[in-house]
Coordinates of C-alpha atoms and ligand atoms in Angstrom, one line a residue:
X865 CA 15.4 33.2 15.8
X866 CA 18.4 35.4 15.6
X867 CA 20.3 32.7 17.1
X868 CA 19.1 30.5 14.0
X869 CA 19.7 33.9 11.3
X870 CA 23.1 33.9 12.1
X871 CA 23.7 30.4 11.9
X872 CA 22.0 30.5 8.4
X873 CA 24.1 33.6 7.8
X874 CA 27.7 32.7 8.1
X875 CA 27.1 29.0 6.4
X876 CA 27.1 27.1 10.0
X877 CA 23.5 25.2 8.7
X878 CA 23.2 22.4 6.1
X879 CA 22.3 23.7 3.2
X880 CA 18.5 22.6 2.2
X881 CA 16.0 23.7 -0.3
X882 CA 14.1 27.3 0.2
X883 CA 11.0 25.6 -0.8
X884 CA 8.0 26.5 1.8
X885 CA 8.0 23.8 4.3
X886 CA 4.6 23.0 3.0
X887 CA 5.5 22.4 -0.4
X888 CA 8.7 20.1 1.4
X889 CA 6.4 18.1 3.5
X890 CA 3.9 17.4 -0.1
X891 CA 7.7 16.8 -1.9
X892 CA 8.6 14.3 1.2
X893 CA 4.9 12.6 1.1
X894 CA 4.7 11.8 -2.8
X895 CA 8.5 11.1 -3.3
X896 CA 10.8 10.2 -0.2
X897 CA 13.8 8.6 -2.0
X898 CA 13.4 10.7 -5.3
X899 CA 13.5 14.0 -2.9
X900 CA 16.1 12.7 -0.7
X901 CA 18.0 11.6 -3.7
X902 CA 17.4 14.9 -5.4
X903 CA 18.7 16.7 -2.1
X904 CA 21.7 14.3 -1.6
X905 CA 22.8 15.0 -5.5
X906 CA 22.6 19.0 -4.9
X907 CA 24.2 19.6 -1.6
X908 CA 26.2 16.8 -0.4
X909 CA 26.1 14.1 2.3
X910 CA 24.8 16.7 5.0
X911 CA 21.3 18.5 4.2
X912 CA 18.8 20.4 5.5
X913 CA 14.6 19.9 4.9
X914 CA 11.8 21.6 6.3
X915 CA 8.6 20.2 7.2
X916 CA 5.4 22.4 7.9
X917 CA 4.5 22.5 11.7
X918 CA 8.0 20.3 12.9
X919 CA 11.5 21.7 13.7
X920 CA 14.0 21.7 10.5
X921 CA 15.7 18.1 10.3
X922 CA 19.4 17.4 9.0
X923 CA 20.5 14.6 7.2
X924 CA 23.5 12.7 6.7
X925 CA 24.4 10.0 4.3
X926 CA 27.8 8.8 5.7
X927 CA 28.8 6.7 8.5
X928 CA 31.3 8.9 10.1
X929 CA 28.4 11.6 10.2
X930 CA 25.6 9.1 11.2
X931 CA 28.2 8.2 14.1
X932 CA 28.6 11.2 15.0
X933 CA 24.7 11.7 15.4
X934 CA 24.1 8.7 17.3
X935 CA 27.1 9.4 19.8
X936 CA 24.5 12.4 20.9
X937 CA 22.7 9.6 22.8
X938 CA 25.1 8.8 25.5
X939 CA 24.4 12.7 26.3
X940 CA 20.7 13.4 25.9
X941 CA 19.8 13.3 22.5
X942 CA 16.2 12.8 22.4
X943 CA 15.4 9.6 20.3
X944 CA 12.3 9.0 22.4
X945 CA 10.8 12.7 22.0
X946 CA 11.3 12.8 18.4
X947 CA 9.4 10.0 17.9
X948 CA 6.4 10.8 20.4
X949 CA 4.1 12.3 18.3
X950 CA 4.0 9.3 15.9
X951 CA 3.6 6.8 18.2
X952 CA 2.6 8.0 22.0
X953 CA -1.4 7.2 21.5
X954 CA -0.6 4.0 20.8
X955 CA 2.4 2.7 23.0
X956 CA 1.3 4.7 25.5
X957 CA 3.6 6.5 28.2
X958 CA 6.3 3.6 29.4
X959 CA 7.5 2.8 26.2
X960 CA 11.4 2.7 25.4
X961 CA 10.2 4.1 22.1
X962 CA 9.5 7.3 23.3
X963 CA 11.0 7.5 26.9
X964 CA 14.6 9.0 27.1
X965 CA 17.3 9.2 29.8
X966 CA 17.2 7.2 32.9
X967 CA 13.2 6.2 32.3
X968 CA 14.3 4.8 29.3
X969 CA 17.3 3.2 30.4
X970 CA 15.3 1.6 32.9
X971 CA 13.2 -0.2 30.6
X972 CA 15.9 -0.8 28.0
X973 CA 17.6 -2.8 30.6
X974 CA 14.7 -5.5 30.9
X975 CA 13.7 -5.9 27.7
X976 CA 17.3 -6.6 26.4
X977 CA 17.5 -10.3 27.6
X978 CA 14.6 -11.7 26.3
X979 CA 15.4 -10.5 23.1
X980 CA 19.4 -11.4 23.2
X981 CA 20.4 -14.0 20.4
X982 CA 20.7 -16.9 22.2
X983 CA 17.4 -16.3 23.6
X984 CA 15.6 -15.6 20.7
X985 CA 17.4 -18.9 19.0
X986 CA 15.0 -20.9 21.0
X987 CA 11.8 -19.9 19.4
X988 CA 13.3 -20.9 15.6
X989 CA 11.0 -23.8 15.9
X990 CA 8.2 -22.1 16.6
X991 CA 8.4 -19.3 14.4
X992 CA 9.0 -22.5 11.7
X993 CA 5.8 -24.1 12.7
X994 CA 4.0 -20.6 12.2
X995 CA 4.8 -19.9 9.1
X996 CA 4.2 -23.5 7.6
X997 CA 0.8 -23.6 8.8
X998 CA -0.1 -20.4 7.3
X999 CA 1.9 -20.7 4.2
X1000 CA -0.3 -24.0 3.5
X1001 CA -3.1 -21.4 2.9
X1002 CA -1.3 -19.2 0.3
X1003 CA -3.3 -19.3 -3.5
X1004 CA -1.3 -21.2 -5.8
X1005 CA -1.1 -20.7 -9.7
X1006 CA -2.5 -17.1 -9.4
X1007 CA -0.5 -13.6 -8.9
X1008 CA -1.2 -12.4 -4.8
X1009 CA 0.7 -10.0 -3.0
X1010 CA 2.9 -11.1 -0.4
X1011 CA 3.5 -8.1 2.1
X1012 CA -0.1 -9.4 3.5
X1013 CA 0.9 -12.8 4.1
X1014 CA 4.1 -12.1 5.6
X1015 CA 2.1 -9.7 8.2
X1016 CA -0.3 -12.6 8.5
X1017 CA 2.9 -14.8 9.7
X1018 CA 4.8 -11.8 11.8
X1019 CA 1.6 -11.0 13.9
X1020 CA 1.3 -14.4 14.8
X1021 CA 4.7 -14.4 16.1
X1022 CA 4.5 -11.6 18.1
X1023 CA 0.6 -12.7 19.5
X1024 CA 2.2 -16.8 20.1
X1025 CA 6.1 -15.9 21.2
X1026 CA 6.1 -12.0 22.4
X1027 CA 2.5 -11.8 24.2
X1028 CA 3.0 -16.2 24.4
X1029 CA -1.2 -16.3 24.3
X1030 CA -2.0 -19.5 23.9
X1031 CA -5.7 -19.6 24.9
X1032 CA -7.7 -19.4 21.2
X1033 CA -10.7 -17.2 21.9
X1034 CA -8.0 -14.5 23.1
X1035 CA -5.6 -15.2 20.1
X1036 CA -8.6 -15.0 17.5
X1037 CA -9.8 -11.4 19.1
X1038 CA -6.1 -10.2 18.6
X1039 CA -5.9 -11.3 15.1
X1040 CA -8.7 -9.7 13.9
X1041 CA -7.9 -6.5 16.3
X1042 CA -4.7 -6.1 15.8
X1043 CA -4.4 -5.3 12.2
X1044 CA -7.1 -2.6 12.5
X1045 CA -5.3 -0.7 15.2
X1046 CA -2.4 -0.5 13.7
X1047 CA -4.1 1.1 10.6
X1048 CA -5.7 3.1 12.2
X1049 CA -3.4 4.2 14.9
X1050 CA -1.1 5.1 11.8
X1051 CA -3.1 6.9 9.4
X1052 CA -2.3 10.3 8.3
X1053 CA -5.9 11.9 9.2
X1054 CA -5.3 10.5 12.8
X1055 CA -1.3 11.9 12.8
X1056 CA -2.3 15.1 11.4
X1057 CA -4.8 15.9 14.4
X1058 CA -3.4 18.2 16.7
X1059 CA -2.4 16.5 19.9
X1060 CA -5.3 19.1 22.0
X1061 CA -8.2 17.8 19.8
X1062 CA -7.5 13.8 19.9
X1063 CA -9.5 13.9 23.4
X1064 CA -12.6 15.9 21.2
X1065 CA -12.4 13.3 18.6
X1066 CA -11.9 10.3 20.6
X1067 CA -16.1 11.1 21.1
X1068 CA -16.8 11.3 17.3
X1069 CA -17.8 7.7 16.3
X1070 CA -16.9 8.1 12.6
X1071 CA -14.0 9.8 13.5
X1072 CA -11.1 7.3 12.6
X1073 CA -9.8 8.9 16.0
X1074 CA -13.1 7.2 17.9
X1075 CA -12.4 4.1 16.1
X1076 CA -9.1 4.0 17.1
X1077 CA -9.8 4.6 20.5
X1078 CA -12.2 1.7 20.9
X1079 CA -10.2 -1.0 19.4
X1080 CA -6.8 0.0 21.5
X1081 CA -9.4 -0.2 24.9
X1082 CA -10.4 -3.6 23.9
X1083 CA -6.9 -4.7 22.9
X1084 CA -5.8 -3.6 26.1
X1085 CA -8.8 -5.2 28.1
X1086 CA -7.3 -8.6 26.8
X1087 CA -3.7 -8.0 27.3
X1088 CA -3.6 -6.8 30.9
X1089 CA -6.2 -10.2 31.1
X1090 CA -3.0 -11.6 30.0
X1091 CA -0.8 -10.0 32.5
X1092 CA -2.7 -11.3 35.2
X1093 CA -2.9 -14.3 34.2
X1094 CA 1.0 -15.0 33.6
X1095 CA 1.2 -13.5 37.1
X1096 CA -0.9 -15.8 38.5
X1097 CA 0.9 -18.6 36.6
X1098 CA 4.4 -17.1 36.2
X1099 CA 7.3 -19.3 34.1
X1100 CA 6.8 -18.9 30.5
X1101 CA 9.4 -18.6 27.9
X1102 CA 8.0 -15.9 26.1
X1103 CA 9.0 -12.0 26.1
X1104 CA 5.7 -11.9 28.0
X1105 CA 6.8 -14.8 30.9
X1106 CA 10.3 -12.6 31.1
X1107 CA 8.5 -9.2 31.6
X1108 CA 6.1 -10.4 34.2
X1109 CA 9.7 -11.3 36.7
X1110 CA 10.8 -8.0 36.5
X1111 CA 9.9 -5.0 38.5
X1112 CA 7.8 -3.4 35.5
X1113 CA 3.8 -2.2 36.7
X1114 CA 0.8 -4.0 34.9
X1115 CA 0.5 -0.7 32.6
X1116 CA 4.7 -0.8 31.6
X1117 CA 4.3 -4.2 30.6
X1118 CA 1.3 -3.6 28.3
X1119 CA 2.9 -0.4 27.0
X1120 CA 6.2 -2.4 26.0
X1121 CA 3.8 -5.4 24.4
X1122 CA 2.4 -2.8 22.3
X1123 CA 6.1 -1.2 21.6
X1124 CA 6.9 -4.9 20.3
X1125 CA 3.9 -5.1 18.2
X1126 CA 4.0 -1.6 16.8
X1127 CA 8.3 -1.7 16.2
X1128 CA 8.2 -5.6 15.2
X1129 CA 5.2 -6.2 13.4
X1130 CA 5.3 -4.4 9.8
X1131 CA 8.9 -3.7 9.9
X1132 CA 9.6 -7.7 9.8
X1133 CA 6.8 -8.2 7.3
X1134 CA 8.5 -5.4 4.9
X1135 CA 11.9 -6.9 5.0
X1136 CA 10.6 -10.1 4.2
X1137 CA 8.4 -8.8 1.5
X1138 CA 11.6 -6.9 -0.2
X1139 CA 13.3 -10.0 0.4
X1140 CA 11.2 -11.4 -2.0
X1141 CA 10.5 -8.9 -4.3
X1142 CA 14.6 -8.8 -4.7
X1143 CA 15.1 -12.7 -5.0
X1144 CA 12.6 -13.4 -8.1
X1145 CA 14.7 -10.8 -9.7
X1146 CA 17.8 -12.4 -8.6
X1147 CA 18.1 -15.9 -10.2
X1148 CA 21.5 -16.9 -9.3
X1149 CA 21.0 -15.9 -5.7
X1150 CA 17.8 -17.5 -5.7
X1151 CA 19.4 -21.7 -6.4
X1152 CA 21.5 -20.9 -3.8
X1153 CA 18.9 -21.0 -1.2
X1154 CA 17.8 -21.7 1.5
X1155 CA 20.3 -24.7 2.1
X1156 CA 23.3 -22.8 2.4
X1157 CA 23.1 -21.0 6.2
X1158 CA 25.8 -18.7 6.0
X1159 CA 24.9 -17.4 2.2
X1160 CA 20.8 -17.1 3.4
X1161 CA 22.0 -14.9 6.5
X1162 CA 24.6 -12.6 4.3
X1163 CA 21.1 -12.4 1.8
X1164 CA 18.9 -11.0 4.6
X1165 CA 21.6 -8.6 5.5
X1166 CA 22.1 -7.4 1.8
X1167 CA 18.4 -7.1 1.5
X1168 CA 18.0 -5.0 4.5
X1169 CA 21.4 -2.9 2.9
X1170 CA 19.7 -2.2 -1.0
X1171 CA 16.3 -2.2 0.6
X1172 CA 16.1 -0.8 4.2
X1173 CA 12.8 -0.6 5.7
X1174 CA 13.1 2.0 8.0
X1175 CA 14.7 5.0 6.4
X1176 CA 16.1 7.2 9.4
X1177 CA 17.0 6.8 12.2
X1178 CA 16.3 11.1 14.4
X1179 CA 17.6 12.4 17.2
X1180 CA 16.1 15.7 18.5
X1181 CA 19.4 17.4 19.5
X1182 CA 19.2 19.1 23.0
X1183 CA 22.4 20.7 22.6
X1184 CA 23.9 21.8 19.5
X1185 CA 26.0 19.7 17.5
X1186 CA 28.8 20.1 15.6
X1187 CA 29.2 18.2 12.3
X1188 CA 32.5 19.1 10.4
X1189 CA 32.1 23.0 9.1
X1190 CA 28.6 23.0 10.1
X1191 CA 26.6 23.4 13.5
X1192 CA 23.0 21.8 14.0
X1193 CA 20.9 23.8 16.6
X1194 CA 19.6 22.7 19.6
X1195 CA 15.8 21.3 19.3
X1196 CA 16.4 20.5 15.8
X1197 CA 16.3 16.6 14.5
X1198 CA 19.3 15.3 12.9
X1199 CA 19.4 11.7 11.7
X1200 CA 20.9 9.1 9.2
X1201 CA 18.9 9.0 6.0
X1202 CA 19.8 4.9 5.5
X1203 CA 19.2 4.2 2.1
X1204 CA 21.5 6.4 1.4
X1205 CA 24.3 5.8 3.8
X1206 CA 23.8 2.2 2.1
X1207 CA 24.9 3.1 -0.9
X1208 CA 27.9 5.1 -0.5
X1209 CA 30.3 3.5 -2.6
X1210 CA 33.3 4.3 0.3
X1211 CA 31.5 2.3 2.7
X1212 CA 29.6 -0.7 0.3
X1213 CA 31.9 -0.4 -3.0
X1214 CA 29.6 -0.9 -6.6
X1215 CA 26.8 0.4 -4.2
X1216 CA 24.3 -1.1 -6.8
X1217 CA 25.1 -4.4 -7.0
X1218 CA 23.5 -7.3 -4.7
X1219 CA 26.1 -8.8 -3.4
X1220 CA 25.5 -10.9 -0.3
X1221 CA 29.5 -11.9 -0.3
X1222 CA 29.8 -8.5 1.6
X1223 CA 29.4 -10.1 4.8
X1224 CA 30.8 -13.2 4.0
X1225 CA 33.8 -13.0 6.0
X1226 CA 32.4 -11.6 9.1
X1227 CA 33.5 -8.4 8.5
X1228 CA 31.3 -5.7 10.8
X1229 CA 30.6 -2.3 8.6
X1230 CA 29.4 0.4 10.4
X1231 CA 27.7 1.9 7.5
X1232 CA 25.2 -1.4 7.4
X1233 CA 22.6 0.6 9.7
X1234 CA 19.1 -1.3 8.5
X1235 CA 18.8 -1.1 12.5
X1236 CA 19.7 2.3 13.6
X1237 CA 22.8 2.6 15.9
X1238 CA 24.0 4.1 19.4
X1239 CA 22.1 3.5 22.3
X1240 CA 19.1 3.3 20.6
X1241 CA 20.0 0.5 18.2
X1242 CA 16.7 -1.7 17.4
X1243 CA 16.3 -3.9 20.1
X1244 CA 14.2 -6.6 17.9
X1245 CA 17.6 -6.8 15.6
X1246 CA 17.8 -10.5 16.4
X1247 CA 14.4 -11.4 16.3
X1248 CA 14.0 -9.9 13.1
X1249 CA 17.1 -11.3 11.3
X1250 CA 15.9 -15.0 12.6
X1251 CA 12.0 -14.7 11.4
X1252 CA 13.7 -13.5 8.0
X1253 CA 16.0 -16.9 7.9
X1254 CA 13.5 -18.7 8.6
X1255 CA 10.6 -17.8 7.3
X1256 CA 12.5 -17.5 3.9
X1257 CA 13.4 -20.8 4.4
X1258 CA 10.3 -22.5 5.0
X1259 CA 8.5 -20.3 1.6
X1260 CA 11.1 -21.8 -0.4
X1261 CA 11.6 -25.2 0.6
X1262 CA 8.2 -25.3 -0.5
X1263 CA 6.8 -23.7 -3.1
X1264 CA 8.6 -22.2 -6.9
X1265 CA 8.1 -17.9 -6.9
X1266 CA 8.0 -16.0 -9.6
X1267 CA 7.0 -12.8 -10.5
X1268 CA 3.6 -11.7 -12.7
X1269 CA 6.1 -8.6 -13.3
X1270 CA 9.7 -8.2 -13.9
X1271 CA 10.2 -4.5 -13.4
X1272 CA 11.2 -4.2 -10.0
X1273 CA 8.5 -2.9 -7.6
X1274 CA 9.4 1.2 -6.8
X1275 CA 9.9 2.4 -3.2
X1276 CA 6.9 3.7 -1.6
X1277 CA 6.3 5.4 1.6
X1278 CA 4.0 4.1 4.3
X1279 CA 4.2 5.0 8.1
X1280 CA 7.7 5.3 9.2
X1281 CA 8.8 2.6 6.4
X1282 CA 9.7 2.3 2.4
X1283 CA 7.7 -0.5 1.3
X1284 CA 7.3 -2.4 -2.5
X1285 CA 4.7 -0.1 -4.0
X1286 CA 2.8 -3.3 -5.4
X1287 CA 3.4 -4.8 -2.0
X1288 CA 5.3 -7.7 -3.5
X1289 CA 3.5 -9.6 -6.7
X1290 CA 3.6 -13.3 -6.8
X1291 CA 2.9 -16.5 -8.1
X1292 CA 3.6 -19.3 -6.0
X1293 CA 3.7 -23.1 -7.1
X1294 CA 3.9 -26.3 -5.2
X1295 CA 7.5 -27.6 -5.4
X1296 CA 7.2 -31.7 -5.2
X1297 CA 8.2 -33.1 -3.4
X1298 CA 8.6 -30.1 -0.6
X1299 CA 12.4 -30.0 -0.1
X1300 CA 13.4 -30.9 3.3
X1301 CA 15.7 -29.0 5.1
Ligands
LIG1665 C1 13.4 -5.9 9.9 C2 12.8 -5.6 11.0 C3 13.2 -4.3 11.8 C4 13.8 -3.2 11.4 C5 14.3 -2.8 10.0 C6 13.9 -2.3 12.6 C7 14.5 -1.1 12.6 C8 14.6 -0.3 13.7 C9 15.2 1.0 13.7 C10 15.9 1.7 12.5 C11 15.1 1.5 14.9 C12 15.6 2.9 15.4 C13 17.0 2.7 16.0 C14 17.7 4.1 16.2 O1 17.0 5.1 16.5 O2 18.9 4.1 16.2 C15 14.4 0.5 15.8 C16 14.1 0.7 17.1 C17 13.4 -0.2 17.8 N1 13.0 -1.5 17.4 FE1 13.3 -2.3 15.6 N2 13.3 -3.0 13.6 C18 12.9 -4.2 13.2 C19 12.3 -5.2 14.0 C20 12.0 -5.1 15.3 C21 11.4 -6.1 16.1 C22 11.1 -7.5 15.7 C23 11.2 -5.5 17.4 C24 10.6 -6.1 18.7 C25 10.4 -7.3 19.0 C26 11.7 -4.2 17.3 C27 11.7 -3.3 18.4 C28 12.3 -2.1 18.4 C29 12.2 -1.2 19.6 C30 11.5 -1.4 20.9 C31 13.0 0.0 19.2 C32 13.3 1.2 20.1 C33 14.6 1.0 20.7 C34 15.1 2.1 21.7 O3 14.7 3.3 21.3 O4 15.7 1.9 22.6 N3 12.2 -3.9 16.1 N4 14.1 -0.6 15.0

């Protein structure tokens, strides 16, 4: 505490508000990006919030300081532990989520190849096939909301190509499962329950916590099924065949399905709905695609610049860390607050502006963090950039978006991402004949 005073004292500690941490943590819930924004204008590209019941998190809005952050991880700091309360219930305790150090590395290790680039490249078919079969089913001629349909599509990959289920009874018990879980495991009443009294409420049936309990023990009936199966029949090509070659225990393979499903899932569906939400307000941009490969891939990346899904990127610091004039304490978080790293006009000049020429000439900008950085850097970052291609591409070589509404849709917070607060209105018409690619 002292230790902390002094800090405070002689200037060493981001400024921050001196709001209660209560009234900081109702600030952060209703408004995100306006109270970031607010923070950012007042004190600079290095701040300090306080949220009720959680050490004091710092956060930076510039690449050199968001480097400086992640350098912390090739020396302990603690990705994995700050994200453990969120997410240990449901991806369990062998996740590379929330392990650090060498149990993390250990994981990290297998499940980099079957999510490398080249390897992904061979499910573009696939993921193709998914999302033409569902986007047959979409309403046409009346407003819907697309951040649904795009889950609808990015579940499928992950139950067909991650899990690579292929028997239908076990594919339709995860569809309608899956969804649910992840609702549940997320909501705010279950996050707010003290880590001691989950184990009481698990017994509660109308507890969302006794809910949540059941539907994760049948989900994980079926996929350690699954795991038993592939042993018994090893080869596939899926993240799931991979995993079941390497030394990983029935229990670490089911916790890293679930990491997949819980990192992959909404995230994907998110930047695809923003995606959208930002073309049908983007004409020009909009002719341009989906033919041309090069523009579509530098429009995903813009996207993911104006409109990041995931907002930081913590580390909880297990040694104190020095950022220019100031000194972060040990056991504090300090993190990259993306969307506004994004827009700092030193890094992206005319910030506002879409402008997918950016990355035209292959130039890599270390302020474009939509996927973290360090050690820790996303590990789905290929997978996710080729479900946007082509998913995009297959919504509009068939069907004419537009919008019911021309204001653009405001940034709301759900989970750990920003998503369109009207999750994406559209009205989608039959383009004839379908353009081919
Ligand atoms: C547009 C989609 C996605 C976005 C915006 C996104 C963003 C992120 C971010 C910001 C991080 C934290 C990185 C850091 O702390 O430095 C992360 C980590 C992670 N992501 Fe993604 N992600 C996406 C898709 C995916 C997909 C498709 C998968 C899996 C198939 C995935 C799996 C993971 C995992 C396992 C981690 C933890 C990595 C570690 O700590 O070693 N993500 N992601």
């Amino acid at each position: 505490m002292t230790y902390v005073y002094l800090h405070w004292r002689f200037g060493m500690i981001p400024p921050g508000p001196r709001l209660p941490s209560l009234v900081q943590t109702a600030w952060f819930m209703r408004d995100a990006p306006g109270m970031m924004e607010r923070l950012h204008r007042r004190y600079g590209p290095i701040f300090t919030a306080r949220y009720a019941g959680y050490p004091p998190e710092v956060y930076v809005t510039t690449a050199e300081l968001a480097a400086q952050i992640y350098q912390t991880d090739q020396t302990g700091g603690r990705a994995g532990e700050a994200r453990r309360d969120f997410l240990e219930h449901m991806v369990g305790a062998h996740s590379v989520l929330t392990l650090d150090g060498d149990g993390w590395w250990r994981h990290r290790k297998l499940l980099n190849p079957p999510l490398r680039a080249k390897q992904v490249a061979g499910y573009r078919d696939e993921i193709a096939a998914i999302a033409a079969e569902k986007i047959a089913t979409w309403p046409l001629g009346r407003p819907f909301t697309l951040r649904e349909r795009m889950q609808d599509i990015t579940l499928e990959i992950i139950i067909r190509l991650i899990f690579g289920i292929r028997d239908a009874g076990r594919v339709g018990r995860l569809r309608a499962l899956l969804p649910e879980l992840i609702e549940t495991g997320g909501s705010m009443q279950l996050l707010a329950l003290p880590e001691r009294l989950r184990g009481m409420a698990a017994r509660v049936p109308f507890l969302a916590y006794g809910r949540f309990v059941r539907l994760r023990d049948e989900v994980d009936t079926i996929l350690f099924d699954e795991i038993r199966h592939r042993r018994a029949t090893p080869g596939g090509t899926d993240v799931l065949g991979r995993l079941v070659e390497t030394e990983l225990g029935d229990q670490e393979i089911r916790d890293e399905l679930v990491t997949m499903l819980i990192a992959g899932h909404e995230t994907t569906a998110t930047g695809l709905a923003w995606a959208f939400e930002r073309l049908l307000r983007l004409p020009e941009t909009m002719e341009r695609l989906p033919d041309d490969e090069p523009y579509l891939d530098a429009v995903v990346k813009e996207v993911l610049r104006v409109r990041p899904v995931v907002y930081e990127a913590p580390r909880l610091l297990d040694a104190p860390l020095r950022l220019g004039e100031h000194e972060i304490p040990a056991g504090w978080y300090a993190g990259p607050y993306i969307p506004l790293v994004h827009r700092d006009p030193e890094a992206f000049p005319s910030p506002e502006e879409f402008r997918p020429e950016r990355y035209m000439d292959g130039h890599q900008n270390r302020a474009w963090m939509p996927f973290g950085g360090g050690r820790r850097f996303c590990v789905g970052a290929q997978l996710a950039l080729l479900e946007m291609r082509v998913i995009m591409r297959e919504v509009l070589n068939r069907l004419e978006l537009s919008a019911p509404d021309q204001a653009p849709e405001a940034r709301r917070l759900k989970n750990v991402t920003l998503t369109p607060a009207k999750r994406t209105r559209v009205i989608a018409r039959a383009r004839t004949p379908a353009r081919t690619p």
